[in-house]
XYZ file of C-alpha atoms in Angstrom:
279
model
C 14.893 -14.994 -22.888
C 17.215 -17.027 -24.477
C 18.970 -19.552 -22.277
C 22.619 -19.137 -21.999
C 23.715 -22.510 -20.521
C 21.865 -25.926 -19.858
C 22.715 -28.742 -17.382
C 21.705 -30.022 -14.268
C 22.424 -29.014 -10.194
C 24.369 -32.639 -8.809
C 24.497 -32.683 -4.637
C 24.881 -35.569 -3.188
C 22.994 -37.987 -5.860
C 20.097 -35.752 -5.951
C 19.992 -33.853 -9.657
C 18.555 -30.879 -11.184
C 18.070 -30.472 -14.469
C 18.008 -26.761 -15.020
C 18.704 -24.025 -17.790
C 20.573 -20.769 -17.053
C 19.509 -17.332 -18.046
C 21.381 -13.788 -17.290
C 19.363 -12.051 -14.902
C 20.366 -8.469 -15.732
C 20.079 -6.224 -18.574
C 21.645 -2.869 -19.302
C 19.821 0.345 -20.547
C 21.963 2.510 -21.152
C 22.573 4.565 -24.463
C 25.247 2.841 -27.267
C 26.984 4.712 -29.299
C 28.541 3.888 -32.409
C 31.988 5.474 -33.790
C 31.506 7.509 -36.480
C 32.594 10.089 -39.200
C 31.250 13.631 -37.500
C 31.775 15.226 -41.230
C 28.821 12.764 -42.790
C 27.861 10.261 -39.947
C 29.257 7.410 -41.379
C 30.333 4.178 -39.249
C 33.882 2.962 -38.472
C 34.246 -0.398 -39.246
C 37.108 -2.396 -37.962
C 38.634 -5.540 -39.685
C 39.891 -8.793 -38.424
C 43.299 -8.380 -40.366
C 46.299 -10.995 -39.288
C 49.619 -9.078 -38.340
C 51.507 -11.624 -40.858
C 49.925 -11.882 -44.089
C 47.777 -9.289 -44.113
C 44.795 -11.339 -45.066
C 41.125 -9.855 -43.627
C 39.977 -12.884 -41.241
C 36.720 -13.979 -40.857
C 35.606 -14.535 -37.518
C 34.442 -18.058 -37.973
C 37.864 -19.346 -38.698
C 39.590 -16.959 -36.199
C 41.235 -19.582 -33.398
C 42.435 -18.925 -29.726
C 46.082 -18.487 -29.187
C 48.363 -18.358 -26.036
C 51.754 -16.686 -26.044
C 54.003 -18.637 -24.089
C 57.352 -17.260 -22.819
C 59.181 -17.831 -25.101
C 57.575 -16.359 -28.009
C 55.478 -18.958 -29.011
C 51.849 -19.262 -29.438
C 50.029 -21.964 -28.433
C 46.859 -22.329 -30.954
C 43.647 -24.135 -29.500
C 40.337 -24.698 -31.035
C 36.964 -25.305 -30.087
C 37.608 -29.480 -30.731
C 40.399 -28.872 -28.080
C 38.649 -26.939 -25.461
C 35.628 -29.795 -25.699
C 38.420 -32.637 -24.862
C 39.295 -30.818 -21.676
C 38.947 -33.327 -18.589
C 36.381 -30.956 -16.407
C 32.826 -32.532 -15.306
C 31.578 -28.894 -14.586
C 30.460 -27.762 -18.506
C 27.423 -29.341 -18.010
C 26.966 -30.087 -14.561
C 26.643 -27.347 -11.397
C 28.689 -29.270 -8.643
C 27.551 -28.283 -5.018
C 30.890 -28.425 -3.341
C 29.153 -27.162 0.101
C 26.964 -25.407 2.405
C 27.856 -22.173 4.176
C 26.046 -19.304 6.097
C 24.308 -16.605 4.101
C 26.574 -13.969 6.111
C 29.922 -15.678 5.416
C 29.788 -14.488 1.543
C 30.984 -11.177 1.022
C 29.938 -9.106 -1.919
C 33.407 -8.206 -3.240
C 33.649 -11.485 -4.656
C 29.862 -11.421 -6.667
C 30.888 -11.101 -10.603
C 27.804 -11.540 -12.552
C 24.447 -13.116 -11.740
C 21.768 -15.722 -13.347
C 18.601 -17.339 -12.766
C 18.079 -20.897 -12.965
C 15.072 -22.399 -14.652
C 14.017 -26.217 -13.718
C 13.233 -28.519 -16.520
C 9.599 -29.777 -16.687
C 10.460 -33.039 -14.763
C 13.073 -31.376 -11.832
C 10.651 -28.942 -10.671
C 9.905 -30.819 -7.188
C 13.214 -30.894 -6.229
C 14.272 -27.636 -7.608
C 11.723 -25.902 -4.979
C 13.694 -28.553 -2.459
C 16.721 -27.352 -2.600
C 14.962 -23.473 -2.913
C 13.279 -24.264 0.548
C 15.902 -26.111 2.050
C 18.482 -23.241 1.777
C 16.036 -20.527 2.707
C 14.919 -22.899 6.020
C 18.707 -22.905 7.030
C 20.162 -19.889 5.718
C 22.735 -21.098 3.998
C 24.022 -20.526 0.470
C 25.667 -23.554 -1.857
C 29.310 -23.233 -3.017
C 29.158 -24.714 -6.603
C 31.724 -25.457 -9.429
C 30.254 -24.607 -13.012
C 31.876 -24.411 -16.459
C 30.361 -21.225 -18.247
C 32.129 -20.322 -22.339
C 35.116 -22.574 -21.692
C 36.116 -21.041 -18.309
C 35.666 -22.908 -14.975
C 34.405 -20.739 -12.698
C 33.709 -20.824 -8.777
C 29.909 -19.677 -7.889
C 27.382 -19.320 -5.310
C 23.578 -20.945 -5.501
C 20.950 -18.735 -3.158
C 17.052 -18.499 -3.072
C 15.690 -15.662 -4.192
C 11.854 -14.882 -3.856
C 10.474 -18.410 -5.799
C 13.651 -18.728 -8.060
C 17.085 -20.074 -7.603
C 20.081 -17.691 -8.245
C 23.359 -17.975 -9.513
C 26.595 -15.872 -8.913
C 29.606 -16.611 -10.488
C 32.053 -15.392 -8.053
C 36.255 -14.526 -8.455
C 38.716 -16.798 -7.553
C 40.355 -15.947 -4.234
C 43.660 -15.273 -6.248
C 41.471 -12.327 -8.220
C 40.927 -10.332 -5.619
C 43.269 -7.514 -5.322
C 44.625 -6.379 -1.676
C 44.249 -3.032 -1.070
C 47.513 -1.162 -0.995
C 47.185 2.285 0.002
C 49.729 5.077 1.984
C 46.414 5.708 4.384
C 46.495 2.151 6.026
C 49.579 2.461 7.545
C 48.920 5.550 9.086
C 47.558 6.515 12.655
C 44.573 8.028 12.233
C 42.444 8.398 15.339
C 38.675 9.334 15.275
C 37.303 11.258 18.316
C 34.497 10.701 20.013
C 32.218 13.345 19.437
C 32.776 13.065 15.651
C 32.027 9.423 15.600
C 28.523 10.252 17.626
C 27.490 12.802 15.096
C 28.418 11.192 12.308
C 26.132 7.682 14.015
C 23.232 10.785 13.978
C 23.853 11.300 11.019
C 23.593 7.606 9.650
C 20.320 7.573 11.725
C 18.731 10.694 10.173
C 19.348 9.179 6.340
C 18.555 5.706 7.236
C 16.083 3.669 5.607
C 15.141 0.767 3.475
C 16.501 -0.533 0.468
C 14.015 -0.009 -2.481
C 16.230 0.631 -5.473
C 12.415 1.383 -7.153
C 12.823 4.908 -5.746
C 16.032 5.831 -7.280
C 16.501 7.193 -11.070
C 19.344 7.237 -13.574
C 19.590 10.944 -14.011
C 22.496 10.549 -16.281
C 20.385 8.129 -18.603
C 17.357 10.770 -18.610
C 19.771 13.825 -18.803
C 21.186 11.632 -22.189
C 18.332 10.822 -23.894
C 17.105 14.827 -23.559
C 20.403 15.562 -24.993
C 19.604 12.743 -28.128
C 16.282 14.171 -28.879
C 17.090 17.629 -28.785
C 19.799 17.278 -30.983
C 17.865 15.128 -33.487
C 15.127 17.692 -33.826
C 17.784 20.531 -33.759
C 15.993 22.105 -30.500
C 17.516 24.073 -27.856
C 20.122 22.120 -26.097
C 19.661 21.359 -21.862
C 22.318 22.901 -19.695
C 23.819 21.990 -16.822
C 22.642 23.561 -13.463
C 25.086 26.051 -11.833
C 26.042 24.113 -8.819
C 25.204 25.561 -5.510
C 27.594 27.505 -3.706
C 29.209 25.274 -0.866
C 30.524 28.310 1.052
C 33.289 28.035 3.030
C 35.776 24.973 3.612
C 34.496 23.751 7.354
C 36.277 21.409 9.497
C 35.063 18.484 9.791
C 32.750 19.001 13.153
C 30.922 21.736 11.409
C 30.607 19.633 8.767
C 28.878 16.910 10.633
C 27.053 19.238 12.558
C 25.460 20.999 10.157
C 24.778 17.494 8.555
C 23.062 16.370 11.240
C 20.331 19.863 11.104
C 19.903 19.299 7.810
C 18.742 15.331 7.865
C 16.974 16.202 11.207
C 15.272 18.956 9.379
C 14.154 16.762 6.412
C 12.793 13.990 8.460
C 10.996 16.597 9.685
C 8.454 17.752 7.945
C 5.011 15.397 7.670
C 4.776 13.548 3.996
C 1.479 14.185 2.736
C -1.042 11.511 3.369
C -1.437 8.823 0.365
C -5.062 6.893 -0.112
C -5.110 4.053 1.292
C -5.222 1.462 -1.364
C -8.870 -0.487 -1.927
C -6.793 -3.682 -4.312
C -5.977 -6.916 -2.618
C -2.601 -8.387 -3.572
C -2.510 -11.935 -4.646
C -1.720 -14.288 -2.221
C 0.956 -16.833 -1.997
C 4.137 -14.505 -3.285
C 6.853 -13.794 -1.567
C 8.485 -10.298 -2.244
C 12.200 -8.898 -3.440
């Protein structure tokens, strides 16, 4: 992996030299746009709207429409004058419970790396937060944007999540919420069964991208000009149902499921290594 950003963790005067890597990778299928008629790519061109000129990228500039109309034109010298101590630097502003962070405001996620000399107090700070659960509130400057983030163990590595500001969120504005919608009783018990009958834990292992799989059966057939998958009918659904029935026959269903025995596995003769802490 290729690191995307290198600096150093500052709380209190305690520093971290680290280096920053994305912690997530995407596999799903990319297309390109093409000609159907001969499979030919479309190509796009970095043309300016005024002379007509094709750009190339490495002289291509930011610009900021003001207004009035006009454009305020910035370059990379300009952006590396800016007066912020966060472009190379991951400022712990403060400490806060693990349970106070909610999810909504998670963007995108990194891991952090210690330098050969910062490794004692990297697994510090990695103990120290895990010992008090409490994630750090940081400041960190990532391609010329200034953004807010939060630092957390994880297993034997230090994460990062750059988070939205507070002004990004978007309050949720729908007709529903100002309506008075009561829930009885006897729905809110089965549907508490029926949470109970599907619960279990989270091992995102066990799940599949079916689309993905469906996809790259589609690719192959049509490269080798085979027979091309269908879709499954989808089962009949029956009758609309109130919502009782619905939860009712829910419930049989789950209750049925959790039923029947598994079939027994081997028990497993290998010895895990010792000393690791799991996801």
């Amino acid at each position: 992996m290729r690191p995307v950003w290198r600096g150093a963790i500052s709380f209190g005067l305690v520093t971290i030299a680290v280096r920053m890597f994305g912690s997530t990778e995407e596999h799903d299928f990319r297309f390109h746009q093409v000609h159907p008629e001969d499979g030919g790519r479309i190509r796009y061109k970095r043309v300016c709207e005024i002379c007509g000129n094709e750009i190339e990228y490495r002289d291509i500039a930011k610009g900021y429409e003001l207004e009035d109309g006009r454009v305020v034109i910035l370059t990379d010298e300009d952006f590396d004058k800016l007066p912020v101590s966060t472009d190379k630097s991951i400022q712990v502003l403060e400490f806060v419970p693990t349970q106070e962070v909610d999810p909504i405001f998670f963007q995108k996620t990194y891991y952090l790396e210690p330098d050969k000399t910062a490794g004692r107090p990297y697994v510090l700070l990695r103990q120290a937060l895990e010992d008090t659960d409490r994630h750090a509130v940081v400041k960190i400057t990532v391609r010329q944007r200034e953004s807010l983030a939060i630092l957390r163990a994880r297993d034997d590595v230090l994460v990062l999540h750059t988070i939205f500001w507070p002004d990004e969120i978007r309050k949720p504005d729908f007709g529903f919420l100002d309506q008075d919608l009561e829930v009885r009783p006897q729905e809110l018990k089965m549907a508490t069964s029926l949470i109970d009958n599907m619960a279990g834990s989270f091992k995102p292992e066990q799940f599949t991208d079916e689309y993905r799989d469906a996809m790259a059966e589609l690719v192959a057939a049509k490269a080798d000009g085979a027979e091309l998958p269908e879709r499954p009918e989808e089962e009949d659904q029956g009758d609309v149902i109130d919502l009782m029935t619905a939860l009712e026959r829910s419930v049989e269903q789950t209750r049925a499921k959790t039923a029947t025995p598994e079939p027994a596995k081997k028990k497993s003769t290998s010895k895990s290594k010792s000393g690791k802490r799991t996801a």
